Structures are given as structure tokens and as C-alpha cells.
PDB file of C-alpha atoms in Angstrom:
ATOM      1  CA  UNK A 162      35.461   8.262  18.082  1.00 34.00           C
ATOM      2  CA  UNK A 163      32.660   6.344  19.467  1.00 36.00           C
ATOM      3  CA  UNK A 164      30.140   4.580  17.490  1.00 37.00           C
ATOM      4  CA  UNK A 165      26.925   6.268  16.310  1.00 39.00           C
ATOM      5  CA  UNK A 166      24.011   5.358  18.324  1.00 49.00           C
ATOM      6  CA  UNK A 167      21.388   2.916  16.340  1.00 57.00           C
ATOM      7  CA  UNK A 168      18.059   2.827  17.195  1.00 69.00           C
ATOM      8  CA  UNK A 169      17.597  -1.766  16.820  1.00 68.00           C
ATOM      9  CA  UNK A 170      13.930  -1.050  17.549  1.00 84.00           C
ATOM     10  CA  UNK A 171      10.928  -2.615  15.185  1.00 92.00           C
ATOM     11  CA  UNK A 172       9.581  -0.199  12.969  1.00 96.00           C
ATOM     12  CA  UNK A 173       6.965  -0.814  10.206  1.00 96.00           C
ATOM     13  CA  UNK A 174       7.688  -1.048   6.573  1.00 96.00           C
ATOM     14  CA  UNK A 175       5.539   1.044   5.491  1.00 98.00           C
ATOM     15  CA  UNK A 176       6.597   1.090   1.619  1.00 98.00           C
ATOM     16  CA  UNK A 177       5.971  -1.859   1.075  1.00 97.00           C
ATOM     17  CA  UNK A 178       2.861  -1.904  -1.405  1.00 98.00           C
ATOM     18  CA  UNK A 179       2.055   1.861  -0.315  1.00 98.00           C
ATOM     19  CA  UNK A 180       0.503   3.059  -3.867  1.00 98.00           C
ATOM     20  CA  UNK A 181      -1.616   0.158  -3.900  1.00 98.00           C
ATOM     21  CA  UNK A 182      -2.888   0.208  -0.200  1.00 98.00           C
ATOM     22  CA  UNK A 183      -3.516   3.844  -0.432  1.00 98.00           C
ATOM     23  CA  UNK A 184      -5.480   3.161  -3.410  1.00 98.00           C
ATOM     24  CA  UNK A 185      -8.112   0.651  -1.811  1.00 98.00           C
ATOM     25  CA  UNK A 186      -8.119   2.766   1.063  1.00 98.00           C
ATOM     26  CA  UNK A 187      -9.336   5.980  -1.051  1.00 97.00           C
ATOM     27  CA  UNK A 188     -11.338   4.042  -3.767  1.00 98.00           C
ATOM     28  CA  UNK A 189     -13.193   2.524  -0.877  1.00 98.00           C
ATOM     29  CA  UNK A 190     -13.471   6.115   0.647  1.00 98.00           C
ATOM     30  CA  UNK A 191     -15.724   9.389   0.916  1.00 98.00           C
ATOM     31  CA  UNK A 192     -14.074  12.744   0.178  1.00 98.00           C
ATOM     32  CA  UNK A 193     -15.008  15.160   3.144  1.00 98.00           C
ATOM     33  CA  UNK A 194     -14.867  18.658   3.207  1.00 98.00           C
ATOM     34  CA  UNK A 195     -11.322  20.238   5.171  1.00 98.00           C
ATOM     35  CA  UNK A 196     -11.696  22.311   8.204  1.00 97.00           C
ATOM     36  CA  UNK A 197      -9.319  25.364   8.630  1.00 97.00           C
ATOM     37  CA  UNK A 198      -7.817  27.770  10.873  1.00 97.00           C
ATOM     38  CA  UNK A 199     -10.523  29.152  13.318  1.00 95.00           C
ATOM     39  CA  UNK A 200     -12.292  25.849  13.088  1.00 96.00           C
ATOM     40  CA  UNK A 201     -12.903  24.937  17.396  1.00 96.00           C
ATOM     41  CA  UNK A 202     -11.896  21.613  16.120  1.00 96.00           C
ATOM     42  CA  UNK A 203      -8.309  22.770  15.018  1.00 98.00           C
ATOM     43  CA  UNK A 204      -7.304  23.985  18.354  1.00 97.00           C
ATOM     44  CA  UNK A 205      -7.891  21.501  21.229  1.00 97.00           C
ATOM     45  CA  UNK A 206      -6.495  18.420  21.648  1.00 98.00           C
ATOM     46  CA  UNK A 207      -8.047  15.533  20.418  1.00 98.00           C
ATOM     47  CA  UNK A 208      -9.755  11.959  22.271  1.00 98.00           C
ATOM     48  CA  UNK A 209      -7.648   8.800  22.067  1.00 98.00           C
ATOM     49  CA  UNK A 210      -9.143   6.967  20.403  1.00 98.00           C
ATOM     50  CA  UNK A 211     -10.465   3.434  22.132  1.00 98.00           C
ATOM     51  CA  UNK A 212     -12.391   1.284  19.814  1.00 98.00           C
ATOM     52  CA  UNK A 213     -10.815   0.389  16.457  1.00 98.00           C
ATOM     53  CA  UNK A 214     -13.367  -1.032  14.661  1.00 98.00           C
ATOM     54  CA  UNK A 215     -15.296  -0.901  11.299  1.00 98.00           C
ATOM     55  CA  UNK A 216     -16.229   2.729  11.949  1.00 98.00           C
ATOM     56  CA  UNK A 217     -12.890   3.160  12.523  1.00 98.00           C
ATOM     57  CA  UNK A 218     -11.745   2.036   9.263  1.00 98.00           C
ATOM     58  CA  UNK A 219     -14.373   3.485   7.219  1.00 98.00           C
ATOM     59  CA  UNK A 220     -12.880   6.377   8.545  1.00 98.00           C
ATOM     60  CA  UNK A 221      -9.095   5.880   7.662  1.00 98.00           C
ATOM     61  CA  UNK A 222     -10.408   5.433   4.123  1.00 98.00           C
ATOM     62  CA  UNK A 223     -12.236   8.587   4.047  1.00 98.00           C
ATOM     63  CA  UNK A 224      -9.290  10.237   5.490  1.00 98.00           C
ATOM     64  CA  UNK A 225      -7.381   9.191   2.615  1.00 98.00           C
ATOM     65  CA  UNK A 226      -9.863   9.551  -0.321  1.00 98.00           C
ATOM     66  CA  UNK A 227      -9.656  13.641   1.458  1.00 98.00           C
ATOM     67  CA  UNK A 228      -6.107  13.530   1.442  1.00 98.00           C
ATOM     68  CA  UNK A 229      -5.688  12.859  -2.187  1.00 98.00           C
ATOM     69  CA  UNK A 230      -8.591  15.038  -3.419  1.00 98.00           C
ATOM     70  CA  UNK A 231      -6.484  17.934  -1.474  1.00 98.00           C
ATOM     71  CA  UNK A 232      -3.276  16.716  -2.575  1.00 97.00           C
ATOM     72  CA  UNK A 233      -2.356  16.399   0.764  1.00 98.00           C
ATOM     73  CA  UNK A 234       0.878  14.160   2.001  1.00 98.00           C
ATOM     74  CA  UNK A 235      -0.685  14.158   5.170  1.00 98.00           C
ATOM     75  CA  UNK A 236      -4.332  14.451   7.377  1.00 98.00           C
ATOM     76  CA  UNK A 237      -5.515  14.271  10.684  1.00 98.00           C
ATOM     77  CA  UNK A 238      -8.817  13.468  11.861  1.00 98.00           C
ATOM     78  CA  UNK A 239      -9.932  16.933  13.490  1.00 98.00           C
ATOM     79  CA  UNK A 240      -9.004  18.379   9.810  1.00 98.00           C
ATOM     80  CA  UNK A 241     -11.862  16.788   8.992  1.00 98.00           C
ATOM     81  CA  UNK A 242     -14.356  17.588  11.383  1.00 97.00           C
ATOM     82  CA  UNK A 243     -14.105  14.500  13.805  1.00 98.00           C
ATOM     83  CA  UNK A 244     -12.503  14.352  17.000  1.00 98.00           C
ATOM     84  CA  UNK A 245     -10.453  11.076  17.030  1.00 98.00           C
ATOM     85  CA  UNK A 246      -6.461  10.831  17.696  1.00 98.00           C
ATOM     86  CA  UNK A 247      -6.074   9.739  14.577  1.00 98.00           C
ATOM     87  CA  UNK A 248      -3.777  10.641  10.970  1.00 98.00           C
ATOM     88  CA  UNK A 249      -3.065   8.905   7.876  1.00 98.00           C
ATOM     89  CA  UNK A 250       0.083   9.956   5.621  1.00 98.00           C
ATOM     90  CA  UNK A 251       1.054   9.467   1.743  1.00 98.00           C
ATOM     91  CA  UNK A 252       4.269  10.981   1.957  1.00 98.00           C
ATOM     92  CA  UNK A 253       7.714  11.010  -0.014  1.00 96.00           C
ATOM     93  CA  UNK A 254      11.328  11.367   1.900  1.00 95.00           C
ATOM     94  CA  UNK A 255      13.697  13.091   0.904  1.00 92.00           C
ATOM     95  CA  UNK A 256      15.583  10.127  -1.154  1.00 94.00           C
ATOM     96  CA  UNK A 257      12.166   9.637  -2.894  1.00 96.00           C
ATOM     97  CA  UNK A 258      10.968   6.379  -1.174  1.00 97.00           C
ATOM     98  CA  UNK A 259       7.139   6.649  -1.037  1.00 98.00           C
ATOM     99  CA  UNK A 260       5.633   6.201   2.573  1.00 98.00           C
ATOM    100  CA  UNK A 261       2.028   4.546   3.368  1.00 98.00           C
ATOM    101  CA  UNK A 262       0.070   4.490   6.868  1.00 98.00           C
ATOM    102  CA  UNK A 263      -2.005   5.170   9.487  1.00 98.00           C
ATOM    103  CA  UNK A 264      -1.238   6.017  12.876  1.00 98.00           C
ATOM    104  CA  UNK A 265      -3.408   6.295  16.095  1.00 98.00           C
ATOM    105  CA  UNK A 266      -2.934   7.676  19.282  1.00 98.00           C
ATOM    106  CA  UNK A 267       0.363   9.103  18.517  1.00 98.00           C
ATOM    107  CA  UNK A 268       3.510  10.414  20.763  1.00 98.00           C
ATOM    108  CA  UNK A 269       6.198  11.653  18.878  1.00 97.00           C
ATOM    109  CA  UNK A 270       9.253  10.616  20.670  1.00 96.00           C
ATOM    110  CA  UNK A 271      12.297  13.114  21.916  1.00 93.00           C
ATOM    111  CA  UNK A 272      15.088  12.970  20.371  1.00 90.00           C
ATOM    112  CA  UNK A 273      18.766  12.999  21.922  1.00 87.00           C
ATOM    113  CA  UNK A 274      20.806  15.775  21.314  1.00 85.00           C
ATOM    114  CA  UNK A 275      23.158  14.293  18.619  1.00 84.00           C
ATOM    115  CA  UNK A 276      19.842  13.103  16.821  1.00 83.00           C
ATOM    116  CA  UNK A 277      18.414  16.695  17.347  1.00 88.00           C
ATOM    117  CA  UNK A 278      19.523  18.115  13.290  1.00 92.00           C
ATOM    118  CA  UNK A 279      17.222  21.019  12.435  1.00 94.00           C
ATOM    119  CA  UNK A 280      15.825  21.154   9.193  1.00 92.00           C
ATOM    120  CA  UNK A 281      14.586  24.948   7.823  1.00 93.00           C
ATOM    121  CA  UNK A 282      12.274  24.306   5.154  1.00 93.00           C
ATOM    122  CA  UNK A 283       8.514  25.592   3.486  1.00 95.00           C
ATOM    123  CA  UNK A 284       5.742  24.070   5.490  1.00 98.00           C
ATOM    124  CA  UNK A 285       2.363  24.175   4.541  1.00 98.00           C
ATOM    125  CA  UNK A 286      -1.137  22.806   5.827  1.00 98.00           C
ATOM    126  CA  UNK A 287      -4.600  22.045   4.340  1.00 98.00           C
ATOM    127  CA  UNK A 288      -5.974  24.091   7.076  1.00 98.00           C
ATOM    128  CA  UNK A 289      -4.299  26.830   6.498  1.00 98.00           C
ATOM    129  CA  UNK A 290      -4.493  26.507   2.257  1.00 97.00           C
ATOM    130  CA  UNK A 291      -2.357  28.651   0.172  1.00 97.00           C
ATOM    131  CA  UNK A 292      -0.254  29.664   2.901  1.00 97.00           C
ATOM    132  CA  UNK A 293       3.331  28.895   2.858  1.00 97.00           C
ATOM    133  CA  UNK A 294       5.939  29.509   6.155  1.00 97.00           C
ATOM    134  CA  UNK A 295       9.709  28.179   6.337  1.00 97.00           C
ATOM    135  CA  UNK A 296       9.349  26.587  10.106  1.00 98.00           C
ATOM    136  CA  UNK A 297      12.757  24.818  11.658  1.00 96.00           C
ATOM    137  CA  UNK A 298      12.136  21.035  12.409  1.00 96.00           C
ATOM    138  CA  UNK A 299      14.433  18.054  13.320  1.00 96.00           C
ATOM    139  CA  UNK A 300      15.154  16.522  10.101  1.00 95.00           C
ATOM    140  CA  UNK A 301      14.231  12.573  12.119  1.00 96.00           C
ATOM    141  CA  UNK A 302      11.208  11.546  13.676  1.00 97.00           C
ATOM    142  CA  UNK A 303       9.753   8.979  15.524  1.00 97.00           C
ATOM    143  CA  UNK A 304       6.185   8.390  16.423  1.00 98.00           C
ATOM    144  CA  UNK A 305       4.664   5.463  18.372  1.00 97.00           C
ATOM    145  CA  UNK A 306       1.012   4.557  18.337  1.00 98.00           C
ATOM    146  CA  UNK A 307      -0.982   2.133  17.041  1.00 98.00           C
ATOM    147  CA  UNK A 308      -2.317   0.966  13.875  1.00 98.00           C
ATOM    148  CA  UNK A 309      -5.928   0.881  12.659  1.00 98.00           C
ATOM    149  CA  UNK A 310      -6.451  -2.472  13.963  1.00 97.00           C
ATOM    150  CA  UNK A 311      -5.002  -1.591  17.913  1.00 98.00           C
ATOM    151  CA  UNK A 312      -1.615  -3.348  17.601  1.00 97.00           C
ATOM    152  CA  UNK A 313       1.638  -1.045  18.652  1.00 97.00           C
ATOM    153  CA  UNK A 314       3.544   0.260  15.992  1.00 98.00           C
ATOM    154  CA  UNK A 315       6.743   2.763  15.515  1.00 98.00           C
ATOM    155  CA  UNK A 316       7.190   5.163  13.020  1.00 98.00           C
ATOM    156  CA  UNK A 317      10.136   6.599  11.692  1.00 96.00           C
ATOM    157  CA  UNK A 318      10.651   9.491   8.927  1.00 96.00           C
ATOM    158  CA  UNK A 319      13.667  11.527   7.495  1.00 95.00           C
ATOM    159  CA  UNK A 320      13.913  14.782   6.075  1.00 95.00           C
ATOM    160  CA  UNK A 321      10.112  15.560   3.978  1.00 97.00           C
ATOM    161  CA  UNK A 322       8.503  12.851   5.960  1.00 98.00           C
ATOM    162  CA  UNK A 323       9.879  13.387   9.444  1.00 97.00           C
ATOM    163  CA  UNK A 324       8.426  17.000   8.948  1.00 98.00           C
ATOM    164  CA  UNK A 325       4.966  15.375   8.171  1.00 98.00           C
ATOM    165  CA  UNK A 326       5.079  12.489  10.953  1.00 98.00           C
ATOM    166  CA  UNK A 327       5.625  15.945  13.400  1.00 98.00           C
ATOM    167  CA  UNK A 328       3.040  18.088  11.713  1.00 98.00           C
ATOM    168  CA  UNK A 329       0.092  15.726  11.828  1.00 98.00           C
ATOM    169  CA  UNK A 330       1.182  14.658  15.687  1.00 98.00           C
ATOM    170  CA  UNK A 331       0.477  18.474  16.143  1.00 98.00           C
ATOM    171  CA  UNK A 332      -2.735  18.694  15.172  1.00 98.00           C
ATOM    172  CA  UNK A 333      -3.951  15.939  16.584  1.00 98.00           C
ATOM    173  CA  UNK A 334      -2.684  17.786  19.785  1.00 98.00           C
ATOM    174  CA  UNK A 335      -4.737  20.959  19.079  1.00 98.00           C
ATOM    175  CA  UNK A 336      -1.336  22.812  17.509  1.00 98.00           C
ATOM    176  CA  UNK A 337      -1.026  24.100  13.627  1.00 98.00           C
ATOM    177  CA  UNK A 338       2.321  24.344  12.194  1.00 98.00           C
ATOM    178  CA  UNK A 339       1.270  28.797  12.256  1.00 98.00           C
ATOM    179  CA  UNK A 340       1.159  28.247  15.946  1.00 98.00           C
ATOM    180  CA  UNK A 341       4.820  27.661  15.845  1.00 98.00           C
ATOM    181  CA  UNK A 342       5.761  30.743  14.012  1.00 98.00           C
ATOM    182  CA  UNK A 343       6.814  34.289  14.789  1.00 97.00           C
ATOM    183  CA  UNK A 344       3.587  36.628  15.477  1.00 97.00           C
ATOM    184  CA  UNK A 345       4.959  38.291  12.270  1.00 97.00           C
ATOM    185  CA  UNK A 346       5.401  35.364  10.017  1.00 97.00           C
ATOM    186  CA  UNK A 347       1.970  34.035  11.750  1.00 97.00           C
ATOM    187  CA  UNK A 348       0.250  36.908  10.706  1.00 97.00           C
ATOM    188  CA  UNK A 349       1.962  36.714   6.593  1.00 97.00           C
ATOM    189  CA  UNK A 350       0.783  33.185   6.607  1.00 97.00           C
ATOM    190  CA  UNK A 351      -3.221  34.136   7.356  1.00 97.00           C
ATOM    191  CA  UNK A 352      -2.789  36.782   5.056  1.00 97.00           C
ATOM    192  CA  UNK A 353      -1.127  34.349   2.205  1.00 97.00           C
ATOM    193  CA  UNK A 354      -4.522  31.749   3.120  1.00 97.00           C
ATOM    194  CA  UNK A 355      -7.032  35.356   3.012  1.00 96.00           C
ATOM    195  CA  UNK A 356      -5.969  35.912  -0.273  1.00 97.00           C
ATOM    196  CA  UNK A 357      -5.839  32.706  -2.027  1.00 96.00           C
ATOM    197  CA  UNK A 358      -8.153  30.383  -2.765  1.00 96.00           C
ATOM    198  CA  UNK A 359      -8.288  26.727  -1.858  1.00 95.00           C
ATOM    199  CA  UNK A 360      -7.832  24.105  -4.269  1.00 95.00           C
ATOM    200  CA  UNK A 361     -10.596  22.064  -2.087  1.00 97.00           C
ATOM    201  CA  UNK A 362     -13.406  22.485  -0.427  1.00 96.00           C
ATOM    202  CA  UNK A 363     -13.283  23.752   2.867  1.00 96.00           C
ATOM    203  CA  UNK A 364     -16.105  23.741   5.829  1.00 94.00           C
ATOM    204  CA  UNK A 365     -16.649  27.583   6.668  1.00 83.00           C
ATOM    205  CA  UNK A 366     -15.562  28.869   9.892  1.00 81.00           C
ATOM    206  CA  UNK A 367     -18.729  29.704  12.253  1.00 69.00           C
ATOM    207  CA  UNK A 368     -19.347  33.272  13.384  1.00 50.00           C
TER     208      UNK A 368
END
């Protein structure tokens, strides 16, 4: 039986300190309004983005002051009304460990086949709040981009957080996890969102 493939690539720890860095990121933050489904913003892909600077960060700590006032695990840029490739993520795996970070200009990596384990699972999406859809994933992920600061970085995530690293690479590709479903199960999740109501504040969708 041969040995399982290991992946002796650098990733970033990104537990270490995570409640308290997402804390100064969100106390130092402005909660924004979430866009949703039907927003222009939502549906096209995104700009790389080029300059990471102080507007740049000021941004990463709005995103997660939004994020928590959502009670999001996850939150790209376009869900908040500005066209950047970028997401930030306070997310949980599935063993518990609490993840931390930012990530810009991502590509989310394929997998090999024997790394390829789909995971069938609830999704859900500020952007499409109240709405719930089981959606098969891979239950691994890895993401490459860069940080807030420019320098390359890799991402990995199992089970919850894989899921999340993959959803918020979507969006920032013009894709919602809906777009991904069945026209029928598509059409049960809008009608789950247009008969709830948010949690948040939302920006309303233009005529």
C-alpha cells in the first residue's frame, strides 16, 4: 500500500491568537450594510486587487466588524458593496480549532482525485439570509493568495472551514453557493430568503 501523499508546503497558522486579532480588527472597524442576491455586485467577478495599503486595511477591519454583526464565519468584499478580490474568515473546523485571516487575490487550488472527498452538508450565505441548501463540497481546501500586507500565503481548511475557504473564493469570482444548486433547490432557497427576515441590515436591491 503506498504512502499517503503529504502536502510539505508552508501554510499559515492562522489560530494562533485568532480571537484576539479578530477583535482589533472589528473594534477598529465600521459595520457596513450586506448586499444580497440580485445585487450587480454579487454576480461578476471581482478586480485583483493591486495596492495593499492603509485603505486596504481599513477595509479588512470593516469587513470583519460586518462579519460579526451578521454572525457571519465568512465575507467577501463585493458582499459589501466594494469591488476588491478580497475575504476575511472567522471560522471553526470541524474538530473545533478556531480559524483567523484574510486572504487576497485568491485561487483555490484542484485537488487530486484521492484528495477529492465530498462533503454533503447545509450551506448558507449572508447574501442570500435565511436561506438554507445542503450543497456537496470537497471536505479539504486549499487557497493561495496573499495577505493584507502583499506577501504570498497558503491556506488550508477541513471539513466546516474548507466549505468556507471555497464559498468566499466563489464570490469573489461572481458565483453564490445558489448558483451551484439544482433550478429546483435554487428556486426553495430564494423562496426560504423571500420569506424570512434578515438578522442584519441589508442594502436593497435596485429596480
Amino acid at each position: 500500500m503506498a504512502e499517503q501523499e503529504t502536502d510539505e508546503r508552508e501554510f499559515i497558522d492562522d489560530t494562533q491568537d485568532a480571537g484576539e486579532r479578530e477583535q482589533a480588527h472589528r473594534e477598529r472597524g465600521t459595520v457596513r450594510p450586506i448586499t444580497v442576491v440580485g445585487h450587480p455586485m454579487l454576480h461578476r467577478e471581482c478586480r485583483d486587487v493591486t495596492e495593499f495599503d492603509e485603505k486596504l486595511a481599513a477595509l479588512v477591519d470593516d469587513m470583519f466588524a460586518s462579519q460579526r454583526a451578521a454572525e457571519g464565519v465568512g465575507l467577501a468584499a463585493n458582499q459589501i458593496g466594494v469591488d476588491l478580490k478580497v475575504f476575511v474568515y472567522d471560522c471553526e473546523d470541524d474538530e473545533g480549532v478556531r480559524h483567523v485571516g484574510v486572504v487576497c487575490n485568491p485561487v483555490l487550488e484542484e485537488l487530486p482525485a484521492e484528495r477529492r472527498v465530498l462533503d454533503d452538508n447545509n450551506e448558507g450565505c449572508l447574501s442570500v439570509p435565511t436561506a438554507y441548501a445542503e450543497l456537496a463540497r470537497p471536505d479539504y481546501a486549499v487557497v493561495r493568495g496573499q495577505d493584507a500586507e502583499g506577501r504570498p500565503i497558503l491556506v488550508r481548511g477541513t471539513g466546516y472551514f474548507a466549505r468556507c475557504l471555497q464559498h468566499e473564493t466563489d464570490h469573489l469570482y461572481g458565483r453564490l453557493y445558489i448558483d451551484r444548486l439544482s433550478k429546483r433547490d435554487r428556486k426553495n432557497a430564494l423562496k426560504m430568503m423571500a420569506e424570512g427576515t434578515p438578522r442584519y441590515e441589508t442594502v436593497p436591491n435596485e429596480d
